[in-house]
């Protein structure tokens, strides 16, 4: 498994931006698919964005597709989630995940084997 640590969360006004980081341990980071999920109080954890190991393909939840960008820097063993035009409904704890996944499994909240501890994102109106 991969050890993951998220950072970059905080409080921002609606319309603002944040960039989340997910630092991963291990020398084989580039082989892993990386994903971002979020969970709001009283709701189930939901898929936000992911890319598979090569970084050549990405998936997004429809509600964030034109506002969020997922990326990775294999040299730094770090994945990022750039979040622009934030909305109040984006408020949640954001988690990164890693595993050797492809295809539709990337959207699943149960398929990923490694998870970070989460970082809080709060968007105020």
N, CA, C and O atoms as a printed pandas DataFrame, in Angstrom:
     atom_number atom_name residue_name chain_id  residue_number  x_coord  y_coord  z_coord
0              1         N          UNK        A               1    0.828   -1.195    0.000
1              2        CA          UNK        A               1    0.000    0.000    0.000
2              3         C          UNK        A               1    0.861    1.243    0.000
3              4         O          UNK        A               1    2.059    1.207    0.283
4              5         N          UNK        A               2    0.214    2.334   -0.324
5              6        CA          UNK        A               2    0.873    3.632   -0.375
6              7         C          UNK        A               2    0.380    4.469    0.795
7              8         O          UNK        A               2   -0.809    4.461    1.110
8              9         N          UNK        A               3    1.291    5.192    1.441
9             10        CA          UNK        A               3    0.908    6.118    2.506
10            11         C          UNK        A               3    0.640    7.485    1.890
11            12         O          UNK        A               3    1.446    7.993    1.110
12            13         N          UNK        A               4   -0.505    8.082    2.249
13            14        CA          UNK        A               4   -0.931    9.334    1.626
14            15         C          UNK        A               4   -1.199   10.389    2.696
15            16         O          UNK        A               4   -1.767   10.089    3.746
16            17         N          UNK        A               5   -0.788   11.617    2.421
17            18        CA          UNK        A               5   -1.039   12.733    3.337
18            19         C          UNK        A               5   -1.550   13.916    2.523
19            20         O          UNK        A               5   -0.853   14.423    1.644
20            21         N          UNK        A               6   -2.777   14.354    2.824
21            22        CA          UNK        A               6   -3.359   15.505    2.129
22            23         C          UNK        A               6   -3.014   16.803    2.861
23            24         O          UNK        A               6   -2.751   16.811    4.063
24            25         N          UNK        A               7   -3.024   17.881    2.111
25            26        CA          UNK        A               7   -2.861   19.209    2.680
26            27         C          UNK        A               7   -3.477   20.220    1.731
27            28         O          UNK        A               7   -3.803   19.896    0.589
28            29         N          UNK        A               8   -3.634   21.446    2.211
29            30        CA          UNK        A               8   -4.111   22.509    1.349
30            31         C          UNK        A               8   -5.554   22.921    1.565
31            32         O          UNK        A               8   -6.029   23.871    0.942
32            33         N          UNK        A               9   -6.257   22.217    2.442
33            34        CA          UNK        A               9   -7.632   22.607    2.712
34            35         C          UNK        A               9   -7.699   23.898    3.494
35            36         O          UNK        A               9   -6.676   24.407    3.954
36            37         N          UNK        A              10   -8.906   24.432    3.647
37            38        CA          UNK        A              10   -9.079   25.659    4.396
38            39         C          UNK        A              10  -10.421   26.278    4.151
39            40         O          UNK        A              10  -11.328   25.648    3.608
40            41         N          UNK        A              11  -10.541   27.531    4.561
41            42        CA          UNK        A              11  -11.771   28.299    4.410
42            43         C          UNK        A              11  -11.598   29.289    3.269
43            44         O          UNK        A              11  -10.614   30.027    3.221
44            45         N          UNK        A              12  -12.546   29.300    2.361
45            46        CA          UNK        A              12  -12.476   30.202    1.213
46            47         C          UNK        A              12  -13.888   30.682    0.889
47            48         O          UNK        A              12  -14.867   29.978    1.138
48            49         N          UNK        A              13  -13.979   31.867    0.340
49            50        CA          UNK        A              13  -15.277   32.391   -0.068
50            51         C          UNK        A              13  -15.713   31.766   -1.392
51            52         O          UNK        A              13  -14.887   31.337   -2.197
52            53         N          UNK        A              14  -16.999   31.725   -1.593
53            54        CA          UNK        A              14  -17.535   31.224   -2.857
54            55         C          UNK        A              14  -16.920   31.999   -4.013
55            56         O          UNK        A              14  -16.793   33.222   -3.966
56            57         N          UNK        A              15  -16.542   31.264   -5.046
57            58        CA          UNK        A              15  -15.872   31.864   -6.185
58            59         C          UNK        A              15  -14.362   31.813   -6.104
59            60         O          UNK        A              15  -13.674   32.070   -7.092
60            61         N          UNK        A              16  -13.844   31.484   -4.936
61            62        CA          UNK        A              16  -12.406   31.416   -4.743
62            63         C          UNK        A              16  -11.807   30.101   -5.189
63            64         O          UNK        A              16  -12.485   29.249   -5.765
64            65         N          UNK        A              17  -10.513   29.952   -4.909
65            66        CA          UNK        A              17   -9.766   28.771   -5.351
66            67         C          UNK        A              17   -8.943   28.194   -4.205
67            68         O          UNK        A              17   -8.541   28.899   -3.279
68            69         N          UNK        A              18   -8.713   26.906   -4.299
69            70        CA          UNK        A              18   -7.799   26.205   -3.404
70            71         C          UNK        A              18   -7.095   25.129   -4.216
71            72         O          UNK        A              18   -7.631   24.621   -5.200
72            73         N          UNK        A              19   -5.872   24.787   -3.782
73            74        CA          UNK        A              19   -5.193   23.647   -4.374
74            75         C          UNK        A              19   -4.856   22.653   -3.282
75            76         O          UNK        A              19   -4.129   22.965   -2.339
76            77         N          UNK        A              20   -5.388   21.470   -3.421
77            78        CA          UNK        A              20   -5.097   20.395   -2.492
78            79         C          UNK        A              20   -3.906   19.593   -3.000
79            80         O          UNK        A              20   -3.726   19.401   -4.202
80            81         N          UNK        A              21   -3.106   19.134   -2.057
81            82        CA          UNK        A              21   -1.963   18.285   -2.396
82            83         C          UNK        A              21   -2.106   16.946   -1.687
83            84         O          UNK        A              21   -2.691   16.852   -0.608
84            85         N          UNK        A              22   -1.567   15.926   -2.310
85            86        CA          UNK        A              22   -1.571   14.583   -1.726
86            87         C          UNK        A              22   -0.177   14.013   -1.914
87            88         O          UNK        A              22    0.205   13.621   -3.017
88            89         N          UNK        A              23    0.578   13.973   -0.826
89            90        CA          UNK        A              23    1.936   13.459   -0.873
90            91         C          UNK        A              23    1.922   11.962   -0.599
91            92         O          UNK        A              23    1.316   11.503    0.369
92            93         N          UNK        A              24    2.591   11.210   -1.455
93            94        CA          UNK        A              24    2.585    9.754   -1.353
94            95         C          UNK        A              24    3.974    9.218   -1.052
95            96         O          UNK        A              24    4.980    9.756   -1.514
96            97         N          UNK        A              25    4.008    8.166   -0.280
97            98        CA          UNK        A              25    5.271    7.490   -0.019
98            99         C          UNK        A              25    5.478    6.390   -1.055
99           100         O          UNK        A              25    4.550    6.012   -1.770
100          101         N          UNK        A              26    6.687    5.890   -1.125
101          102        CA          UNK        A              26    6.922    4.770   -2.016
102          103         C          UNK        A              26    7.589    5.178   -3.301
103          104         O          UNK        A              26    7.420    6.297   -3.786
104          105         N          UNK        A              27    8.357    4.245   -3.847
105          106        CA          UNK        A              27    9.110    4.548   -5.054
106          107         C          UNK        A              27    8.349    4.236   -6.326
107          108         O          UNK        A              27    8.822    4.525   -7.425
108          109         N          UNK        A              28    7.162    3.643   -6.181
109          110        CA          UNK        A              28    6.406    3.251   -7.368
110          111         C          UNK        A              28    5.173    4.110   -7.548
111          112         O          UNK        A              28    4.179    3.655   -8.114
112          113         N          UNK        A              29    5.219    5.333   -7.079
113          114        CA          UNK        A              29    4.079    6.240   -7.144
114          115         C          UNK        A              29    3.543    6.352   -8.561
115          116         O          UNK        A              29    2.329    6.390   -8.762
116          117         N          UNK        A              30    4.416    6.404   -9.529
117          118        CA          UNK        A              30    3.988    6.625  -10.908
118          119         C          UNK        A              30    3.139    5.472  -11.442
119          120         O          UNK        A              30    2.436    5.632  -12.440
120          121         N          UNK        A              31    3.198    4.320  -10.790
121          122        CA          UNK        A              31    2.422    3.181  -11.257
122          123         C          UNK        A              31    0.970    3.231  -10.787
123          124         O          UNK        A              31    0.129    2.496  -11.305
124          125         N          UNK        A              32    0.671    4.076   -9.826
125          126        CA          UNK        A              32   -0.647    4.066   -9.197
126          127         C          UNK        A              32   -1.604    5.054   -9.847
127          128         O          UNK        A              32   -1.222    6.154  -10.245
128          129         N          UNK        A              33   -2.855    4.628   -9.942
129          130        CA          UNK        A              33   -3.923    5.575  -10.215
130          131         C          UNK        A              33   -4.142    6.399   -8.942
131          132         O          UNK        A              33   -3.965    5.901   -7.831
132          133         N          UNK        A              34   -4.523    7.652   -9.119
133          134        CA          UNK        A              34   -4.772    8.550   -7.989
134          135         C          UNK        A              34   -6.168    9.126   -8.115
135          136         O          UNK        A              34   -6.624    9.464   -9.208
136          137         N          UNK        A              35   -6.831    9.229   -6.989
137          138        CA          UNK        A              35   -8.183    9.763   -7.019
138          139         C          UNK        A              35   -8.435   10.731   -5.876
139          140         O          UNK        A              35   -7.754   10.705   -4.851
140          141         N          UNK        A              36   -9.419   11.578   -6.076
141          142        CA          UNK        A              36   -9.896   12.487   -5.035
142          143         C          UNK        A              36  -11.379   12.209   -4.787
143          144         O          UNK        A              36  -12.160   12.065   -5.727
144          145         N          UNK        A              37  -11.745   12.139   -3.532
145          146        CA          UNK        A              37  -13.105   11.925   -3.101
146          147         C          UNK        A              37  -13.445   12.968   -2.048
147          148         O          UNK        A              37  -12.553   13.621   -1.507
148          149         N          UNK        A              38  -14.730   13.126   -1.755
149          150        CA          UNK        A              38  -15.119   14.053   -0.702
150          151         C          UNK        A              38  -16.328   13.519    0.044
151          152         O          UNK        A              38  -17.102   12.714   -0.474
152          153         N          UNK        A              39  -16.467   13.987    1.263
153          154        CA          UNK        A              39  -17.580   13.569    2.091
154          155         C          UNK        A              39  -18.073   14.737    2.923
155          156         O          UNK        A              39  -17.314   15.354    3.670
156          157         N          UNK        A              40  -19.351   15.029    2.781
157          158        CA          UNK        A              40  -20.002   16.077    3.564
158          159         C          UNK        A              40  -20.744   15.427    4.720
159          160         O          UNK        A              40  -21.083   14.246    4.646
160          161         N          UNK        A              41  -21.002   16.180    5.791
161          162        CA          UNK        A              41  -21.721   15.613    6.942
162          163         C          UNK        A              41  -23.068   15.027    6.520
163          164         O          UNK        A              41  -23.847   15.671    5.818
164          165         N          UNK        A              42  -23.321   13.823    6.951
165          166        CA          UNK        A              42  -24.589   13.177    6.654
166          167         C          UNK        A              42  -24.693   12.581    5.270
167          168         O          UNK        A              42  -25.733   12.034    4.905
168          169         N          UNK        A              43  -23.627   12.679    4.496
169          170        CA          UNK        A              43  -23.643   12.143    3.130
170          171         C          UNK        A              43  -22.574   11.076    2.966
171          172         O          UNK        A              43  -21.616   11.002    3.737
172          173         N          UNK        A              44  -22.760   10.258    1.951
173          174        CA          UNK        A              44  -21.757    9.248    1.653
174          175         C          UNK        A              44  -20.567    9.876    0.926
175          176         O          UNK        A              44  -20.680   10.922    0.286
176          177         N          UNK        A              45  -19.451    9.217    1.045
177          178        CA          UNK        A              45  -18.272    9.677    0.318
178          179         C          UNK        A              45  -18.541    9.558   -1.182
179          180         O          UNK        A              45  -19.117    8.574   -1.646
180          181         N          UNK        A              46  -18.115   10.575   -1.927
181          182        CA          UNK        A              46  -18.388   10.573   -3.362
182          183         C          UNK        A              46  -17.131   10.839   -4.160
183          184         O          UNK        A              46  -16.197   11.495   -3.699
184          185         N          UNK        A              47  -17.136   10.316   -5.355
185          186        CA          UNK        A              47  -16.036   10.496   -6.287
186          187         C          UNK        A              47  -15.981   11.938   -6.772
187          188         O          UNK        A              47  -17.015   12.551   -7.037
188          189         N          UNK        A              48  -14.785   12.469   -6.886
189          190        CA          UNK        A              48  -14.585   13.817   -7.413
190          191         C          UNK        A              48  -13.800   13.768   -8.726
191          192         O          UNK        A              48  -14.267   14.262   -9.752
192          193         N          UNK        A              49  -12.628   13.181   -8.691
193          194        CA          UNK        A              49  -11.771   13.144   -9.880
194          195         C          UNK        A              49  -10.717   12.068   -9.714
195          196         O          UNK        A              49  -10.394   11.672   -8.594
196          197         N          UNK        A              50  -10.181   11.595  -10.832
197          198        CA          UNK        A              50   -9.130   10.582  -10.789
198          199         C          UNK        A              50   -8.395   10.525  -12.110
199          200         O          UNK        A              50   -8.924   10.918  -13.150
200          201         N          UNK        A              51   -7.176   10.032  -12.058
201          202        CA          UNK        A              51   -6.496    9.663  -13.304
202          203         C          UNK        A              51   -5.839    8.316  -13.100
203          204         O          UNK        A              51   -5.480    7.951  -11.981
204          205         N          UNK        A              52   -5.685    7.581  -14.180
205          206        CA          UNK        A              52   -5.031    6.288  -14.041
206          207         C          UNK        A              52   -3.534    6.425  -14.121
207          208         O          UNK        A              52   -3.026    7.521  -14.359
208          209         N          UNK        A              53   -2.823    5.353  -13.930
209          210        CA          UNK        A              53   -1.417    5.398  -13.579
210          211         C          UNK        A              53   -0.583    6.189  -14.557
211          212         O          UNK        A              53    0.361    6.864  -14.147
212          213         N          UNK        A              54   -0.893    6.130  -15.812
213          214        CA          UNK        A              54   -0.069    6.824  -16.785
214          215         C          UNK        A              54   -0.301    8.323  -16.760
215          216         O          UNK        A              54    0.484    9.086  -17.323
216          217         N          UNK        A              55   -1.363    8.745  -16.117
217          218        CA          UNK        A              55   -1.692   10.159  -16.099
218          219         C          UNK        A              55   -2.289   10.659  -17.390
219          220         O          UNK        A              55   -2.591   11.845  -17.525
220          221         N          UNK        A              56   -2.460    9.762  -18.340
221          222        CA          UNK        A              56   -2.946   10.205  -19.645
222          223         C          UNK        A              56   -4.461   10.311  -19.710
223          224         O          UNK        A              56   -4.999   10.955  -20.610
224          225         N          UNK        A              57   -5.140    9.696  -18.780
225          226        CA          UNK        A              57   -6.586    9.751  -18.796
226          227         C          UNK        A              57   -7.119   10.244  -17.471
227          228         O          UNK        A              57   -6.609    9.864  -16.416
228          229         N          UNK        A              58   -8.132   11.080  -17.508
229          230        CA          UNK        A              58   -8.712   11.622  -16.294
230          231         C          UNK        A              58  -10.221   11.458  -16.318
231          232         O          UNK        A              58  -10.841   11.399  -17.379
232          233         N          UNK        A              59  -10.792   11.386  -15.137
233          234        CA          UNK        A              59  -12.234   11.320  -14.955
234          235         C          UNK        A              59  -12.640   12.378  -13.949
235          236         O          UNK        A              59  -11.909   12.654  -12.998
236          237         N          UNK        A              60  -13.799   12.968  -14.156
237          238        CA          UNK        A              60  -14.322   13.970  -13.234
238          239         C          UNK        A              60  -15.802   13.721  -12.970
239          240         O          UNK        A              60  -16.536   13.234  -13.831
240          241         N          UNK        A              61  -16.208   14.060  -11.783
241          242        CA          UNK        A              61  -17.633   14.132  -11.501
242          243         C          UNK        A              61  -18.192   15.302  -12.314
243          244         O          UNK        A              61  -17.536   16.333  -12.462
244          245         N          UNK        A              62  -19.384   15.138  -12.828
245          246        CA          UNK        A              62  -19.935   16.172  -13.711
246          247         C          UNK        A              62  -19.995   17.548  -13.052
247          248         O          UNK        A              62  -19.782   18.563  -13.715
248          249         N          UNK        A              63  -20.282   17.584  -11.763
249          250        CA          UNK        A              63  -20.476   18.883  -11.102
250          251         C          UNK        A              63  -19.171   19.668  -10.931
251          252         O          UNK        A              63  -19.209   20.860  -10.625
252          253         N          UNK        A              64  -18.034   19.027  -11.122
253          254        CA          UNK        A              64  -16.751   19.725  -10.946
254          255         C          UNK        A              64  -15.952   19.794  -12.235
255          256         O          UNK        A              64  -14.872   20.382  -12.261
256          257         N          UNK        A              65  -16.459   19.211  -13.287
257          258        CA          UNK        A              65  -15.678   19.000  -14.513
258          259         C          UNK        A              65  -15.043   20.267  -15.052
259          260         O          UNK        A              65  -13.894   20.226  -15.492
260          261         N          UNK        A              66  -15.726   21.364  -15.034
261          262        CA          UNK        A              66  -15.190   22.597  -15.622
262          263         C          UNK        A              66  -14.529   23.499  -14.587
263          264         O          UNK        A              66  -14.103   24.610  -14.905
264          265         N          UNK        A              67  -14.444   23.018  -13.345
265          266        CA          UNK        A              67  -13.904   23.872  -12.279
266          267         C          UNK        A              67  -12.680   23.273  -11.603
267          268         O          UNK        A              67  -11.819   24.009  -11.122
268          269         N          UNK        A              68  -12.591   21.957  -11.561
269          270        CA          UNK        A              68  -11.493   21.287  -10.871
270          271         C          UNK        A              68  -10.555   20.639  -11.884
271          272         O          UNK        A              68  -10.977   20.202  -12.955
272          273         N          UNK        A              69   -9.284   20.587  -11.524
273          274        CA          UNK        A              69   -8.288   19.917  -12.368
274          275         C          UNK        A              69   -7.413   19.027  -11.497
275          276         O          UNK        A              69   -6.847   19.477  -10.500
276          277         N          UNK        A              70   -7.309   17.772  -11.881
277          278        CA          UNK        A              70   -6.442   16.838  -11.174
278          279         C          UNK        A              70   -5.134   16.721  -11.944
279          280         O          UNK        A              70   -5.123   16.702  -13.175
280          281         N          UNK        A              71   -4.047   16.644  -11.211
281          282        CA          UNK        A              71   -2.738   16.515  -11.852
282          283         C          UNK        A              71   -1.795   15.770  -10.902
283          284         O          UNK        A              71   -2.132   15.511   -9.747
284          285         N          UNK        A              72   -0.627   15.438  -11.407
285          286        CA          UNK        A              72    0.357   14.750  -10.566
286          287         C          UNK        A              72    1.760   15.162  -10.987
287          288         O          UNK        A              72    2.003   15.535  -12.134
288          289         N          UNK        A              73    2.666   15.084  -10.038
289          290        CA          UNK        A              73    4.082   15.307  -10.296
290          291         C          UNK        A              73    4.797   14.070   -9.770
291          292         O          UNK        A              73    5.026   13.941   -8.568
292          293         N          UNK        A              74    5.145   13.164  -10.674
293          294        CA          UNK        A              74    5.751   11.900  -10.256
294          295         C          UNK        A              74    7.113   12.109   -9.606
295          296         O          UNK        A              74    7.515   11.324   -8.747
296          297         N          UNK        A              75    7.820   13.149  -10.003
297          298        CA          UNK        A              75    9.133   13.421   -9.400
298          299         C          UNK        A              75    8.996   13.787   -7.930
299          300         O          UNK        A              75    9.911   13.557   -7.139
300          301         N          UNK        A              76    7.857   14.355   -7.568
301          302        CA          UNK        A              76    7.614   14.764   -6.180
302          303         C          UNK        A              76    6.684   13.799   -5.448
303          304         O          UNK        A              76    6.340   14.025   -4.288
304          305         N          UNK        A              77    6.280   12.732   -6.119
305          306        CA          UNK        A              77    5.338   11.780   -5.520
306          307         C          UNK        A              77    4.098   12.486   -4.971
307          308         O          UNK        A              77    3.635   12.180   -3.872
308          309         N          UNK        A              78    3.576   13.417   -5.734
309          310        CA          UNK        A              78    2.477   14.247   -5.251
310          311         C          UNK        A              78    1.399   14.377   -6.321
311          312         O          UNK        A              78    1.686   14.563   -7.503
312          313         N          UNK        A              79    0.156   14.272   -5.874
313          314        CA          UNK        A              79   -0.990   14.547   -6.727
314          315         C          UNK        A              79   -1.653   15.828   -6.244
315          316         O          UNK        A              79   -1.543   16.189   -5.072
316          317         N          UNK        A              80   -2.331   16.501   -7.139
317          318        CA          UNK        A              80   -2.945   17.786   -6.830
318          319         C          UNK        A              80   -4.392   17.806   -7.288
319          320         O          UNK        A              80   -4.781   17.094   -8.214
320          321         N          UNK        A              81   -5.180   18.640   -6.619
321          322        CA          UNK        A              81   -6.528   18.939   -7.081
322          323         C          UNK        A              81   -6.684   20.457   -7.029
323          324         O          UNK        A              81   -6.837   21.036   -5.954
324          325         N          UNK        A              82   -6.644   21.083   -8.180
325          326        CA          UNK        A              82   -6.855   22.516   -8.272
326          327         C          UNK        A              82   -8.348   22.756   -8.355
327          328         O          UNK        A              82   -9.020   22.232   -9.243
328          329         N          UNK        A              83   -8.867   23.547   -7.434
329          330        CA          UNK        A              83  -10.302   23.791   -7.356
330          331         C          UNK        A              83  -10.553   25.279   -7.555
331          332         O          UNK        A              83  -10.132   26.102   -6.741
332          333         N          UNK        A              84  -11.231   25.616   -8.625
333          334        CA          UNK        A              84  -11.569   26.999   -8.943
334          335         C          UNK        A              84  -13.073   27.201   -8.892
335          336         O          UNK        A              84  -13.842   26.240   -8.922
336          337         N          UNK        A              85  -13.479   28.445   -8.816
337          338        CA          UNK        A              85  -14.907   28.784   -8.793
338          339         C          UNK        A              85  -15.647   27.943   -7.764
339          340         O          UNK        A              85  -16.684   27.349   -8.059
340          341         N          UNK        A              86  -15.110   27.902   -6.576
341          342        CA          UNK        A              86  -15.686   27.052   -5.539
342          343         C          UNK        A              86  -17.079   27.513   -5.148
343          344         O          UNK        A              86  -17.389   28.704   -5.139
344          345         N          UNK        A              87  -17.904   26.530   -4.827
345          346        CA          UNK        A              87  -19.276   26.779   -4.426
346          347         C          UNK        A              87  -19.492   26.271   -2.999
347          348         O          UNK        A              87  -18.741   25.432   -2.500
348          349         N          UNK        A              88  -20.520   26.791   -2.364
349          350        CA          UNK        A              88  -20.821   26.370   -0.991
350          351         C          UNK        A              88  -21.000   24.853   -0.923
351          352         O          UNK        A              88  -20.611   24.215    0.055
352          353         N          UNK        A              89  -21.588   24.291   -1.964
353          354        CA          UNK        A              89  -21.840   22.843   -1.971
354          355         C          UNK        A              89  -20.579   22.011   -2.158
355          356         O          UNK        A              89  -20.638   20.783   -2.084
356          357         N          UNK        A              90  -19.451   22.647   -2.395
357          358        CA          UNK        A              90  -18.179   21.925   -2.446
358          359         C          UNK        A              90  -17.598   21.686   -1.055
359          360         O          UNK        A              90  -16.598   20.984   -0.906
360          361         N          UNK        A              91  -18.223   22.269   -0.047
361          362        CA          UNK        A              91  -17.759   22.085    1.320
362          363         C          UNK        A              91  -17.792   20.615    1.707
363          364         O          UNK        A              91  -18.829   19.961    1.596
364          365         N          UNK        A              92  -16.660   20.098    2.161
365          366        CA          UNK        A              92  -16.553   18.675    2.503
366          367         C          UNK        A              92  -15.146   18.396    3.018
367          368         O          UNK        A              92  -14.256   19.242    2.939
368          369         N          UNK        A              93  -14.971   17.202    3.540
369          370        CA          UNK        A              93  -13.631   16.682    3.776
370          371         C          UNK        A              93  -13.199   15.984    2.492
371          372         O          UNK        A              93  -13.913   15.132    1.963
372          373         N          UNK        A              94  -12.032   16.354    2.003
373          374        CA          UNK        A              94  -11.519   15.804    0.763
374          375         C          UNK        A              94  -10.431   14.776    1.079
375          376         O          UNK        A              94   -9.540   15.014    1.895
376          377         N          UNK        A              95  -10.533   13.639    0.413
377          378        CA          UNK        A              95   -9.598   12.539    0.606
378          379         C          UNK        A              95   -8.921   12.192   -0.711
379          380         O          UNK        A              95   -9.555   12.221   -1.765
380          381         N          UNK        A              96   -7.660   11.870   -0.653
381          382        CA          UNK        A              96   -7.025   11.297   -1.832
382          383         C          UNK        A              96   -6.881    9.794   -1.639
383          384         O          UNK        A              96   -6.854    9.295   -0.514
384          385         N          UNK        A              97   -6.789    9.096   -2.742
385          386        CA          UNK        A              97   -6.708    7.649   -2.717
386          387         C          UNK        A              97   -5.759    7.177   -3.802
387          388         O          UNK        A              97   -5.551    7.860   -4.804
388          389         N          UNK        A              98   -5.187    6.002   -3.590
389          390        CA          UNK        A              98   -4.254    5.435   -4.564
390          391         C          UNK        A              98   -4.464    3.934   -4.660
391          392         O          UNK        A              98   -4.749    3.265   -3.667
392          393         N          UNK        A              99   -4.320    3.422   -5.863
393          394        CA          UNK        A              99   -4.387    1.976   -6.074
394          395         C          UNK        A              99   -4.050    1.687   -7.536
395          396         O          UNK        A              99   -3.922    2.592   -8.360
396          397         N          UNK        A             100   -3.914    0.408   -7.822
397          398        CA          UNK        A             100   -3.653   -0.007   -9.196
398          399         C          UNK        A             100   -4.986   -0.300   -9.867
399          400         O          UNK        A             100   -5.390   -1.456   -9.997
400          401         N          UNK        A             101   -5.659    0.755  -10.288
401          402        CA          UNK        A             101   -6.994    0.640  -10.854
402          403         C          UNK        A             101   -7.029    1.207  -12.260
403          404         O          UNK        A             101   -6.215    2.047  -12.643
404          405         N          UNK        A             102   -7.989    0.724  -13.005
405          406        CA          UNK        A             102   -8.251    1.302  -14.317
406          407         C          UNK        A             102   -9.752    1.348  -14.539
407          408         O          UNK        A             102  -10.521    0.689  -13.840
408          409         N          UNK        A             103  -10.148    2.128  -15.510
409          410        CA          UNK        A             103  -11.532    2.116  -15.966
410          411         C          UNK        A             103  -12.543    2.570  -14.947
411          412         O          UNK        A             103  -12.283    3.480  -14.160
412          413         N          UNK        A             104  -13.701    1.934  -14.960
413          414        CA          UNK        A             104  -14.828    2.364  -14.142
414          415         C          UNK        A             104  -14.567    2.207  -12.653
415          416         O          UNK        A             104  -15.229    2.858  -11.844
416          417         N          UNK        A             105  -13.625    1.367  -12.276
417          418        CA          UNK        A             105  -13.295    1.193  -10.856
418          419         C          UNK        A             105  -12.791    2.485  -10.233
419          420         O          UNK        A             105  -12.869    2.663   -9.018
420          421         N          UNK        A             106  -12.280    3.376  -11.050
421          422        CA          UNK        A             106  -11.752    4.635  -10.538
422          423         C          UNK        A             106  -12.828    5.436   -9.820
423          424         O          UNK        A             106  -12.511    6.197   -8.906
424          425         N          UNK        A             107  -14.080    5.289  -10.203
425          426        CA          UNK        A             107  -15.171    6.055   -9.597
426          427         C          UNK        A             107  -15.677    5.424   -8.308
427          428         O          UNK        A             107  -16.439    6.049   -7.569
428          429         N          UNK        A             108  -15.268    4.212   -8.035
429          430        CA          UNK        A             108  -15.790    3.479   -6.884
430          431         C          UNK        A             108  -15.143    3.932   -5.590
431          432         O          UNK        A             108  -13.933    4.150   -5.541
432          433         N          UNK        A             109  -15.942    4.076   -4.542
433          434        CA          UNK        A             109  -15.383    4.445   -3.239
434          435         C          UNK        A             109  -14.857    3.233   -2.483
435          436         O          UNK        A             109  -14.200    3.387   -1.454
436          437         N          UNK        A             110  -15.134    2.043   -2.972
437          438        CA          UNK        A             110  -14.724    0.829   -2.259
438          439         C          UNK        A             110  -13.569    0.100   -2.917
439          440         O          UNK        A             110  -13.026   -0.844   -2.343
440          441         N          UNK        A             111  -13.182    0.524   -4.120
441          442        CA          UNK        A             111  -12.142   -0.199   -4.845
442          443         C          UNK        A             111  -10.733    0.228   -4.456
443          444         O          UNK        A             111   -9.779   -0.512   -4.696
444          445         N          UNK        A             112  -10.589    1.393   -3.868
445          446        CA          UNK        A             112   -9.268    1.936   -3.580
446          447         C          UNK        A             112   -8.710    1.383   -2.277
447          448         O          UNK        A             112   -9.427    1.279   -1.282
448          449         N          UNK        A             113   -7.441    1.033   -2.285
449          450        CA          UNK        A             113   -6.842    0.400   -1.117
450          451         C          UNK        A             113   -6.134    1.342   -0.160
451          452         O          UNK        A             113   -6.014    1.039    1.027
452          453         N          UNK        A             114   -5.666    2.471   -0.652
453          454        CA          UNK        A             114   -4.924    3.411    0.182
454          455         C          UNK        A             114   -5.645    4.747    0.229
455          456         O          UNK        A             114   -6.054    5.274   -0.806
456          457         N          UNK        A             115   -5.799    5.293    1.425
457          458        CA          UNK        A             115   -6.506    6.561    1.631
458          459         C          UNK        A             115   -5.690    7.474    2.540
459          460         O          UNK        A             115   -4.982    7.019    3.438
460          461         N          UNK        A             116   -5.808    8.759    2.286
461          462        CA          UNK        A             116   -5.248    9.736    3.194
462          463         C          UNK        A             116   -6.208   10.012    4.339
463          464         O          UNK        A             116   -7.294    9.437    4.409
464          465         N          UNK        A             117   -5.789   10.905    5.240
465          466        CA          UNK        A             117   -6.586   11.192    6.428
466          467         C          UNK        A             117   -7.663   12.233    6.165
467          468         O          UNK        A             117   -8.566   12.403    6.984
468          469         N          UNK        A             118   -7.584   12.925    5.051
469          470        CA          UNK        A             118   -8.580   13.920    4.693
470          471         C          UNK        A             118   -8.162   15.327    5.071
471          472         O          UNK        A             118   -7.410   15.535    6.023
472          473         N          UNK        A             119   -8.659   16.284    4.314
473          474        CA          UNK        A             119   -8.432   17.694    4.600
474          475         C          UNK        A             119   -9.741   18.447    4.398
475          476         O          UNK        A             119  -10.441   18.234    3.408
476          477         N          UNK        A             120  -10.066   19.323    5.337
477          478        CA          UNK        A             120  -11.344   20.025    5.309
478          479         C          UNK        A             120  -11.309   21.206    4.346
479          480         O          UNK        A             120  -10.383   22.017    4.364
480          481         N          UNK        A             121  -12.325   21.282    3.515
481          482        CA          UNK        A             121  -12.533   22.431    2.639
482          483         C          UNK        A             121  -13.883   23.030    2.997
483          484         O          UNK        A             121  -14.909   22.350    2.952
484          485         N          UNK        A             122  -13.874   24.306    3.352
485          486        CA          UNK        A             122  -15.106   25.002    3.704
486          487         C          UNK        A             122  -15.256   26.221    2.818
487          488         O          UNK        A             122  -14.379   27.083    2.770
488          489         N          UNK        A             123  -16.379   26.286    2.114
489          490        CA          UNK        A             123  -16.651   27.392    1.212
490          491         C          UNK        A             123  -17.806   28.191    1.795
491          492         O          UNK        A             123  -18.905   27.669    1.985
492          493         N          UNK        A             124  -17.547   29.453    2.074
493          494        CA          UNK        A             124  -18.559   30.312    2.669
494          495         C          UNK        A             124  -19.249   31.151    1.596
495          496         O          UNK        A             124  -18.664   31.460    0.557
496          497         N          UNK        A             125  -20.492   31.511    1.865
497          498        CA          UNK        A             125  -21.269   32.300    0.881
498          499         C          UNK        A             125  -21.020   33.786    1.050
499          500         O          UNK        A             125  -21.585   34.594    0.314
